[in-house]
């Protein structure tokens, strides 16, 4: 629910993926990955499954953030790409449901995750819109 409602975070997240990365071609491929291969922390992946597609990657960050925040904090302190993804993850959680924003801010602060999150460099999103052909419509 958070990932799908965070289009700007998703675009920025894509910018943190390695150039050579490509998603799994199917759910079957994603679920049958060789799990004996360790996580690719250097490239910002917390698990082999997280490496299969962007949504899985985001969801693995949620798993770590809420079940193993100490481990995620330590990994983010050591690996800059994980710290940048963590920053985007925190942003998504604080922006989607504003009524829970304060609770999420408190959680991410109390676990130390906010302290190690690093805002990604050069994240810029430009939206061009042409409203010249839009005509107002009055609905009674």
C-alpha atoms as one frame of an Amber mdcrd trajectory, in Angstrom:
protein
   0.000   0.000   0.000   2.817   2.409   0.773   4.962   1.596  -2.265   2.116
   1.933  -4.763   1.041   5.275  -3.289   4.531   6.787  -3.468   5.256   7.427
  -7.167   7.968  10.027  -6.552   9.770   7.791  -4.064   9.536   4.953  -6.589
  11.173   7.054  -9.292  13.971   8.104  -6.953  14.400   4.472  -5.795  14.925
   3.404  -9.413  17.784   5.881  -9.619  19.579   3.995  -6.829  19.561   0.656
  -8.630  22.755  -0.506 -10.342  22.857   0.095 -14.098  23.288  -3.623 -14.722
  20.257  -4.543 -12.585  17.164  -6.049 -14.160  14.057  -7.409 -12.450  13.074
 -11.067 -12.397  11.070 -11.946 -15.491   8.258 -13.621 -13.541   6.970 -14.324
 -10.046   8.236 -17.884 -10.444  11.761 -16.629 -11.117  11.546 -14.254  -8.151
  10.390 -16.978  -5.786  12.931 -19.555  -6.946  16.054 -17.377  -6.649  19.104
 -19.133  -5.248  18.853 -18.079  -1.611  22.285 -19.428  -0.810  23.709 -16.337
  -2.484  24.115 -13.653   0.149  22.568 -10.181   0.019  24.196  -7.534  -2.160
  24.599  -4.847   0.492  27.104  -2.873  -1.565  24.405  -2.256  -4.202  21.727
  -1.579  -1.596  19.898  -4.917  -1.514  19.015  -6.398   1.869  18.201  -9.858
   0.492  18.343 -11.918  -2.677  14.539 -11.789  -2.902  14.611  -7.995  -2.603
  16.818  -7.890  -5.664  14.097  -9.489  -7.837  12.057  -6.305  -8.395  11.664
  -2.822  -6.990   8.491  -3.521  -5.027  10.089  -6.558  -3.377  13.129  -4.438
  -2.562  10.915  -1.810  -0.902   8.971  -4.479   0.988  12.161  -6.070   2.307
  13.109  -2.633   3.665   9.745  -2.615   5.475  10.446  -6.067   6.873  13.815
  -4.949   8.235  12.570  -1.555   9.448   9.804  -3.063  11.536  11.288  -6.397
  12.614  15.057  -5.800  12.635  15.592  -2.032  12.922  18.963  -2.477  14.670
  20.311  -4.573  11.798  18.978  -2.108   9.211  20.503   0.786  11.154  23.897
  -0.954  11.191  23.729  -1.764   7.480  22.691   1.792   6.581  25.606   3.161
   8.623  27.987   1.000   6.595  26.486   1.050   3.075  25.528   4.420   1.514
  23.009   3.003  -0.980  21.106   1.290   1.831  21.124   4.587   3.744  19.727
   6.408   0.702  16.999   3.820   0.132  16.186   4.036   3.837  15.703   7.796
   3.490  13.258   7.249   0.628  11.505   4.504   2.589  11.045   6.806   5.594
   9.792   9.589   3.324   7.196   7.271   1.777   5.885   6.152   5.158   5.645
   9.705   6.469   3.851  11.034   3.380   1.235   8.437   2.473  -1.021   8.541
   5.521  -0.669  11.930   7.143  -2.693  10.841  10.187   0.147   8.402  11.033
   3.008  10.725  10.170   3.821  11.658  13.760   3.825   8.006  14.861   6.150
   7.002  12.033   8.460   9.951  12.737   8.650   8.909  16.378   9.303   5.273
  15.457  12.044   6.030  12.937  13.661   8.451  15.400  13.457   6.113  18.404
  14.976   3.211  16.439  17.810   5.394  15.160  16.827   4.775  11.544  16.336
   8.497  10.872  19.869   9.158  12.133  21.520   6.930   9.509  19.236   7.708
   6.550  20.922   9.798   3.851  18.950  11.821   1.326  19.889  10.699  -2.196
  21.937  13.102  -4.263  20.523  14.793  -7.318  16.975  13.564  -6.951  14.999
  15.862  -9.158  11.621  15.227 -10.669  10.111  17.531 -13.249   6.467  17.355
 -14.201   5.384  19.126 -17.354   1.680  19.715 -17.788  -0.209  21.419 -20.575
  -3.556  22.754 -19.425  -4.159  24.910 -22.508  -6.936  22.631 -23.791  -8.652
  22.153 -20.443 -12.104  23.699 -20.335 -13.917  24.235 -17.050 -17.115  22.292
 -16.586 -19.830  23.256 -14.156 -21.647  20.331 -12.602 -24.904  20.951 -10.831
